[in-house]
mmCIF file of C-alpha atoms in Angstrom:
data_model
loop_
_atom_site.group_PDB
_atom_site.id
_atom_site.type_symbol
_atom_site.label_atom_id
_atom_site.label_comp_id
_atom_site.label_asym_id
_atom_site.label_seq_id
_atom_site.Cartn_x
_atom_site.Cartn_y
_atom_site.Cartn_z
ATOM 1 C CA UNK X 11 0.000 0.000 0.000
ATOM 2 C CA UNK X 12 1.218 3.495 -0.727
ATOM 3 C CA UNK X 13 2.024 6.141 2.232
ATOM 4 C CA UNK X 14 -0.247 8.241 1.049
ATOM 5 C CA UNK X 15 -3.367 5.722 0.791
ATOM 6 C CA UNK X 16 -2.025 4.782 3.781
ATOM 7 C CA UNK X 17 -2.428 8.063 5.474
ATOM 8 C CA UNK X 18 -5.291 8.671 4.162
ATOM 9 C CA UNK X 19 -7.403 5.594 5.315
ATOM 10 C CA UNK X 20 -5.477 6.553 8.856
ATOM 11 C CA UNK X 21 -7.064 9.669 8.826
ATOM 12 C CA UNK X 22 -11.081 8.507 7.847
ATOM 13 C CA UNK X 23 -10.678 6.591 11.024
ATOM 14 C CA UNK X 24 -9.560 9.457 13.377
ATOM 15 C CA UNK X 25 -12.586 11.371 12.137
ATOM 16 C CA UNK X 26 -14.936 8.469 12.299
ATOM 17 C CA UNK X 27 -14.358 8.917 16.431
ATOM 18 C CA UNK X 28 -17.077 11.469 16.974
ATOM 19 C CA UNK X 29 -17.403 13.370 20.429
ATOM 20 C CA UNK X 30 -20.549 13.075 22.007
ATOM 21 C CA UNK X 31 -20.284 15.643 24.222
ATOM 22 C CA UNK X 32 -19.053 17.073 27.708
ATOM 23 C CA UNK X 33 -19.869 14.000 30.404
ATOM 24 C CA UNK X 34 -22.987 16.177 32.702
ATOM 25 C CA UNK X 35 -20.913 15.513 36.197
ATOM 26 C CA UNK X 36 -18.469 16.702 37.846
ATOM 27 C CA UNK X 37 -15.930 13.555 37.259
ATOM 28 C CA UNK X 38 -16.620 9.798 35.185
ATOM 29 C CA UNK X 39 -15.313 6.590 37.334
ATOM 30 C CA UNK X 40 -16.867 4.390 35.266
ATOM 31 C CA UNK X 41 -18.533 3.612 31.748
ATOM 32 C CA UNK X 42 -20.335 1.001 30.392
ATOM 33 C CA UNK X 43 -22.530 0.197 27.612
ATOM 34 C CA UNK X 44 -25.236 -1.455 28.567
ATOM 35 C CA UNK X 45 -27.391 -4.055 26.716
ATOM 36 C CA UNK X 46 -30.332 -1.625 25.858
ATOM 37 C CA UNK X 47 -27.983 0.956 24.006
ATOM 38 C CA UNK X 48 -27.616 3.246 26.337
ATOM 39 C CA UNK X 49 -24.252 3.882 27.991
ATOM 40 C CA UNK X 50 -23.986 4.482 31.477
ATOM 41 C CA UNK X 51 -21.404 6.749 33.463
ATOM 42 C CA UNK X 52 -20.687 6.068 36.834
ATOM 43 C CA UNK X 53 -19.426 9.457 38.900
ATOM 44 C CA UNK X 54 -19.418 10.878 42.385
ATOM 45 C CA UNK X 55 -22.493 10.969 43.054
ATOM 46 C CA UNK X 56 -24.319 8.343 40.955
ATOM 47 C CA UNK X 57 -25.163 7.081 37.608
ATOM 48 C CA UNK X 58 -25.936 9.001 34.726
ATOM 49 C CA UNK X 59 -27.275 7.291 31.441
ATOM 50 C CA UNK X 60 -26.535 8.710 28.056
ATOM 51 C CA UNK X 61 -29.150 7.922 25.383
ATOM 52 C CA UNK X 62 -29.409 9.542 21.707
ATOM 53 C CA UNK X 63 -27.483 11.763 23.230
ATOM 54 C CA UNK X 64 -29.600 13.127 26.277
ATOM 55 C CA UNK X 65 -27.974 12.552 29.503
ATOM 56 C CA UNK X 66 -30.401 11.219 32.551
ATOM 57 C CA UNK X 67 -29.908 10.160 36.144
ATOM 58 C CA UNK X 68 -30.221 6.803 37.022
ATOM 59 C CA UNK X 69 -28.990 8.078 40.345
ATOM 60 C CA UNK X 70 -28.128 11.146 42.075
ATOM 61 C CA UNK X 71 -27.114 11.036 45.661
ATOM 62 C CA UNK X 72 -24.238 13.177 47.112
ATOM 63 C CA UNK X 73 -21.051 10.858 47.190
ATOM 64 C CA UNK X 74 -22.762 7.596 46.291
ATOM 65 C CA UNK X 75 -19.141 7.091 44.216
ATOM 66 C CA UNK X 76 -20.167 4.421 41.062
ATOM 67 C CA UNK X 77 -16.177 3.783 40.725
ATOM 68 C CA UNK X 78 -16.906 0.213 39.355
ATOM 69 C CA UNK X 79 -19.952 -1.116 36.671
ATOM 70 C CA UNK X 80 -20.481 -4.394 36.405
ATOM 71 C CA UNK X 81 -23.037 -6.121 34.069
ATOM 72 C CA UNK X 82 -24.012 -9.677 34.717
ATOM 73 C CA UNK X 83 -26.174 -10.847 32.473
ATOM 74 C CA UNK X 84 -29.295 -9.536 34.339
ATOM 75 C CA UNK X 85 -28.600 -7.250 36.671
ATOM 76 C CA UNK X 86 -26.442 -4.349 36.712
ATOM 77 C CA UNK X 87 -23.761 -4.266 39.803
ATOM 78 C CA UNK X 88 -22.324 -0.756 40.572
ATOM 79 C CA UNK X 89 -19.734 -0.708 43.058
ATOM 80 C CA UNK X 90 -17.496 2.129 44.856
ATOM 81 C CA UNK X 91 -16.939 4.291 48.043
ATOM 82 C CA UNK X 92 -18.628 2.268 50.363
ATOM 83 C CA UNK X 93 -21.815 0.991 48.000
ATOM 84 C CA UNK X 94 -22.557 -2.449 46.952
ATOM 85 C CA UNK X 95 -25.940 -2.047 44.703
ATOM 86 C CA UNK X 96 -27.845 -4.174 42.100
ATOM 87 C CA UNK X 97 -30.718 -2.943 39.487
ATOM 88 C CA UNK X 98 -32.509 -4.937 36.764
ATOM 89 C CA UNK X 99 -34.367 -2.536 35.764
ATOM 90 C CA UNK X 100 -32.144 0.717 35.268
ATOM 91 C CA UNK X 101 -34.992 2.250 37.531
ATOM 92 C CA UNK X 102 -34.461 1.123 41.641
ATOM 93 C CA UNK X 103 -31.469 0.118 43.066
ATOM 94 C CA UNK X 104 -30.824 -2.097 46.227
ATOM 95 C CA UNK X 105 -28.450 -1.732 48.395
ATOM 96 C CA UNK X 106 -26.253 -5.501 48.666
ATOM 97 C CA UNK X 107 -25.434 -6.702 52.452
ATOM 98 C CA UNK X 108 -22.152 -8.504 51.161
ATOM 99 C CA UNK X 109 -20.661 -11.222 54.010
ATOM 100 C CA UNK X 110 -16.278 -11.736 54.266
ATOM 101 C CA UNK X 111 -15.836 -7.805 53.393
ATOM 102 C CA UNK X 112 -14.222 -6.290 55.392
ATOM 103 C CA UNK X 113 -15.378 -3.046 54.269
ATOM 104 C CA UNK X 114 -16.636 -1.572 51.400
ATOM 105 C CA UNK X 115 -14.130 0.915 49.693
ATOM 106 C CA UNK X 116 -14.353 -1.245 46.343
ATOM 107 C CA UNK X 117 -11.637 0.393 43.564
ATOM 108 C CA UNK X 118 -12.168 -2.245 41.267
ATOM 109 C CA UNK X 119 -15.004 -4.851 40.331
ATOM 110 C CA UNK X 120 -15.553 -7.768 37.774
ATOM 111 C CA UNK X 121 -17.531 -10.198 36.558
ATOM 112 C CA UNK X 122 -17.257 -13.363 34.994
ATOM 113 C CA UNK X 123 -19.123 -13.612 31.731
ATOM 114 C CA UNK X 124 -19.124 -17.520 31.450
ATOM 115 C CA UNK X 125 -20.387 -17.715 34.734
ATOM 116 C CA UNK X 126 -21.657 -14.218 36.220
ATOM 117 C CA UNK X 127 -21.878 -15.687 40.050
ATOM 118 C CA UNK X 128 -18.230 -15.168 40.107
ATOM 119 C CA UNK X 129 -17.051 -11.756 40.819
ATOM 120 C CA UNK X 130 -13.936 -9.784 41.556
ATOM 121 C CA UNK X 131 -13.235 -6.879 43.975
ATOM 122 C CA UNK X 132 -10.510 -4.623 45.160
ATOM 123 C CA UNK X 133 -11.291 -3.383 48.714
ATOM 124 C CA UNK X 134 -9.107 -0.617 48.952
ATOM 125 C CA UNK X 135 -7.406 -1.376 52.779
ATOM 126 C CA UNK X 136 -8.175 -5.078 52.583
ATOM 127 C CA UNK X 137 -6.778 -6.342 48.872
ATOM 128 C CA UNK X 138 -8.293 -8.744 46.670
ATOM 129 C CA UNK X 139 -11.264 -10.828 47.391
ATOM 130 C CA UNK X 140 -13.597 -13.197 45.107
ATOM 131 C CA UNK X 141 -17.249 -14.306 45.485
ATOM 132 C CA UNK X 142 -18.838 -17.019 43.667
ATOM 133 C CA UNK X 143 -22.637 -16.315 44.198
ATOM 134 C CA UNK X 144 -23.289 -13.525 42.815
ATOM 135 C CA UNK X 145 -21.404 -11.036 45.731
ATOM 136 C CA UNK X 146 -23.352 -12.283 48.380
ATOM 137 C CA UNK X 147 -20.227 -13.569 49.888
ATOM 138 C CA UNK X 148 -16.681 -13.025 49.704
ATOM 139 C CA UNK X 149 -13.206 -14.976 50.158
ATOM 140 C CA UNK X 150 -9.873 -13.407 50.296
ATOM 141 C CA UNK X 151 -7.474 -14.416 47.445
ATOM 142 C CA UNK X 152 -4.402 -15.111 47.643
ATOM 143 C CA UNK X 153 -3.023 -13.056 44.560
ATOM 144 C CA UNK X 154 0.331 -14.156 44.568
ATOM 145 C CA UNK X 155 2.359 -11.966 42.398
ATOM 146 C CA UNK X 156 0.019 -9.063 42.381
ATOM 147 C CA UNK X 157 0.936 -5.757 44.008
ATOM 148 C CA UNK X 158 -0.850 -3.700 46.577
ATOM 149 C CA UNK X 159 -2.912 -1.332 44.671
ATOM 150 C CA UNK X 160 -5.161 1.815 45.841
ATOM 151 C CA UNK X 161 -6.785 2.432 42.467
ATOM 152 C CA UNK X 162 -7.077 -0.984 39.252
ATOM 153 C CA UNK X 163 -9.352 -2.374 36.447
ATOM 154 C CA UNK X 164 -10.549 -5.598 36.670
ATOM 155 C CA UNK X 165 -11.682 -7.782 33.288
ATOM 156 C CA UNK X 166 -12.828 -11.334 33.076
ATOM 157 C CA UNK X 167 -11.979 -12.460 29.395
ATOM 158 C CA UNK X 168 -14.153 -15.317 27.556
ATOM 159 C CA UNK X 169 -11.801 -18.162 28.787
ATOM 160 C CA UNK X 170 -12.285 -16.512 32.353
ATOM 161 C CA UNK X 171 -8.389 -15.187 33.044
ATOM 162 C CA UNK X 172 -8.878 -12.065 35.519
ATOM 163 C CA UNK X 173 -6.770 -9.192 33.898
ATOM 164 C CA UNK X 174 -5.898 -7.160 36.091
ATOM 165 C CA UNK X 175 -4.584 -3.011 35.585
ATOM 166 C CA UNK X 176 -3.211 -1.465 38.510
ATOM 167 C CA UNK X 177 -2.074 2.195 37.081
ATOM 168 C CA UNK X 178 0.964 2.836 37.609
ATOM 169 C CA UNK X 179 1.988 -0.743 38.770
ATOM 170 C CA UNK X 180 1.304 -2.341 35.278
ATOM 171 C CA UNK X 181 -0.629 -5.398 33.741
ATOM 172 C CA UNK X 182 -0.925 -8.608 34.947
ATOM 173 C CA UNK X 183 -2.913 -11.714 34.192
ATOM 174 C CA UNK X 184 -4.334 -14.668 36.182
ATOM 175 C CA UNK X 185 -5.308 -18.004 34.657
ATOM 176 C CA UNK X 186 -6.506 -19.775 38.015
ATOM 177 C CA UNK X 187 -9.429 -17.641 39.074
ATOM 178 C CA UNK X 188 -7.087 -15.080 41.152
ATOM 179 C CA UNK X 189 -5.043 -17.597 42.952
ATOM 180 C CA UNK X 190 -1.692 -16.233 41.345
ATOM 181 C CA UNK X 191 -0.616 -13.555 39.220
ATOM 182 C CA UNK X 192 2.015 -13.155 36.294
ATOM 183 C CA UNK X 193 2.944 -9.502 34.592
ATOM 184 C CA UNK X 194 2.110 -8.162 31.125
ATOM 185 C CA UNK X 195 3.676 -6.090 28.976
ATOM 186 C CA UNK X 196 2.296 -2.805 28.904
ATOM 187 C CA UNK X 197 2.027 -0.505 26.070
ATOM 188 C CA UNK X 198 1.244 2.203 28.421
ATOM 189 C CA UNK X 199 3.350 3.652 31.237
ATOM 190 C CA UNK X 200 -0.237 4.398 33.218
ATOM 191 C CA UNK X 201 -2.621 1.188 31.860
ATOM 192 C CA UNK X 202 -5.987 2.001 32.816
ATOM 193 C CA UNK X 203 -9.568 0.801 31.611
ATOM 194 C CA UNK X 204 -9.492 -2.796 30.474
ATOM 195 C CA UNK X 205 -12.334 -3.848 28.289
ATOM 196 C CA UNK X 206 -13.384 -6.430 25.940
ATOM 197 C CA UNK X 207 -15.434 -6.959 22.137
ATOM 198 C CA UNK X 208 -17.948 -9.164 21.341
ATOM 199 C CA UNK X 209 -15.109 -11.350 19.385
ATOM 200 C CA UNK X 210 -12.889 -10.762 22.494
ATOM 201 C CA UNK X 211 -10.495 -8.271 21.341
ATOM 202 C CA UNK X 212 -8.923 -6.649 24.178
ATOM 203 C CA UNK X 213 -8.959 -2.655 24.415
ATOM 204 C CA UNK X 214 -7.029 -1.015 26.946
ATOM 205 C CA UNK X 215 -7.022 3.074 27.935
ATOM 206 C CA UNK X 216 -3.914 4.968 29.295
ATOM 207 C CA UNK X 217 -2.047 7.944 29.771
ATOM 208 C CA UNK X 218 -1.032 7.668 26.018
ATOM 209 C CA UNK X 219 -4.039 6.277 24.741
ATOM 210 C CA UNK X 220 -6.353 4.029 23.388
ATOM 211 C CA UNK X 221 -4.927 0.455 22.993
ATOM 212 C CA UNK X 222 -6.363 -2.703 20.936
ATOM 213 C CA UNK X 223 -4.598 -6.330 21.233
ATOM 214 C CA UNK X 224 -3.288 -7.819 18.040
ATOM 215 C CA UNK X 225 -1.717 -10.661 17.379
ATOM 216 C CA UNK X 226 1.056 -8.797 16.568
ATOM 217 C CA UNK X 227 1.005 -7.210 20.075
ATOM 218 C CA UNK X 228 -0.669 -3.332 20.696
ATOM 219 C CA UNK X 229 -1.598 -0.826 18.220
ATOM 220 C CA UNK X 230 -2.327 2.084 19.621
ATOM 221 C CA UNK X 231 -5.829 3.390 17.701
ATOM 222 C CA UNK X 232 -6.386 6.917 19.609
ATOM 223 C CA UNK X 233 -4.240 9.461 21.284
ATOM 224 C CA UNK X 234 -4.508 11.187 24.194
ATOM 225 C CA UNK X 235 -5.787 10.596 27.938
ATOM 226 C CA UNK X 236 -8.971 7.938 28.463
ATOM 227 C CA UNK X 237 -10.210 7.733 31.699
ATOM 228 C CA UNK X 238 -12.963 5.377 31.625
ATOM 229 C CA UNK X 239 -14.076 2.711 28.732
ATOM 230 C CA UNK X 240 -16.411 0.649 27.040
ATOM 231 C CA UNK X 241 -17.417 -1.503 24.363
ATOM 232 C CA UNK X 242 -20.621 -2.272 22.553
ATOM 233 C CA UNK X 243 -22.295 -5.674 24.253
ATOM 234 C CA UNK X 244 -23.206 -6.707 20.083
ATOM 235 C CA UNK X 245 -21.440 -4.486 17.390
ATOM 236 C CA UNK X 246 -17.944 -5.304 16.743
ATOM 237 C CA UNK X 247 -15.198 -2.941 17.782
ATOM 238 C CA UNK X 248 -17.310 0.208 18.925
ATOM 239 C CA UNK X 249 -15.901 1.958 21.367
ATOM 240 C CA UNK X 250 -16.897 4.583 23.898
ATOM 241 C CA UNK X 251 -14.700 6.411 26.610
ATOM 242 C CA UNK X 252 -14.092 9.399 28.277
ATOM 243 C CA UNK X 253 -10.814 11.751 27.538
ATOM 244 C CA UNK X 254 -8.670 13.984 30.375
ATOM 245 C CA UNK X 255 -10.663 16.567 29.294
ATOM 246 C CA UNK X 256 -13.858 14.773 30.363
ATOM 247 C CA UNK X 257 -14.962 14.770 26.903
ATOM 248 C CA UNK X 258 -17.018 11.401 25.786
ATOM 249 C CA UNK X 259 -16.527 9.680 22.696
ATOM 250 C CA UNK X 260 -17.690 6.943 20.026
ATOM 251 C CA UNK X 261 -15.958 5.227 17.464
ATOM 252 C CA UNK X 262 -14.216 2.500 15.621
#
């Protein structure tokens, strides 16, 4: 292929990223894109949903911190500064009475998409902990070879390895449900977001970036700061996250 074509088919898909807007809060934890189209933010002091391009409040409660959302299949979990809730219908949410945590400052939450009673939390004093019915209780782990983190990502893949981001620790991987740890590359000094397509191609958000997972190894699609990710639950490899700026965009 020529440079120029080259450069030229580079630069239809930088402008096929649209911004959507400025995010309507004061900061974005968390974004997800949930099965009904609409993608949801989770911020300081809720959950907003953005639909056709009209923000609305799921919830709105002063420092009810959504730092973690978490879909499982029927219910959506939303996790944080001392909350635990579950909704099915977008509309009420109820507060979870979780047993084995110690407390509930929860910087990182996951579920596992093969089998979604299985989930994943970072309490932020206690470390890593697993449940496998449906968060009602929890289990240390053991997490051999995984730092002590205050602020991670957490991703279940489709063969159900935890991925695990930890900022400015780096990337590591478990293949035994938690137990044990092993480091990743990372094409980003600060690897944030982790999230996945409906194929399973891995997407990661940085510092630097916007990162997919080749074959070849990461190829970085977008440039700049993304604070919080997500991927379409059906269409393959649309994207949606939120910039430093606290700017939220779509693309391919």
């Amino acid at each position: 292929m020529r440079p120029f074509t080259f450069f030229t088919l580079f630069l239809g898909l930088a402008l096929a990223q649209t911004p959507l807007g400025p995010v309507p809060t004061r900061d974005v934890h968390a974004l997800l894109w949930h099965p009904s189209g609409a993608l949801l933010l989770g911020h300081h002091d809720g959950i907003v949903a953005w639909n056709n391009s009209t923000p609305q409040d799921l919830v709105r409660r002063r420092d009810w911190d959504a730092m973690n959302l978490a879909w499982g299949g029927e219910r959506l979990i939303a996790a944080g500064h001392w909350i635990l809730a579950e909704s099915r219908d977008l509309k009420r949410f109820r507060d979870l009475r979780p047993k084995g945590l110690p407390a509930l400052d929860l910087h990182a939450y996951a579920i596992d998409p093969r089998k979604p009673e299985v989930h994943y939390t970072l309490e932020a004093t206690y470390g890593y902990f697993r449940s496998r019915d449906g968060g009602q209780t929890w289990a240390k782990l053991p997490a051999r070879g995984l730092p002590k983190a205050g602020m991670a990502f957490f991703l279940v893949d489709q063969k159900g390895r935890l991925w695990a981001s930890l900022m400015e620790r780096g990337l590591f991987l478990s293949e035994d449900g938690g137990e044990s740890f092993r480091p990743i590359p990372s094409p980003d000094p600060a690897p944030g977001p982790l999230v996945l397509s409906p194929s399973g191609t891995l997407y990661l958000g940085g510092k630097l970036g916007l990162w997919q997972r080749t074959e070849a190894g990461w190829r970085r699609i977008w440039q700049g700061a993304v604070l919080a990710l997500a991927a379409h639950p059906q269409e393959e490899g649309l994207l949606a996250w939120v910039d430093g700026r606290g700017t939220l965009w779509r693309g391919r």
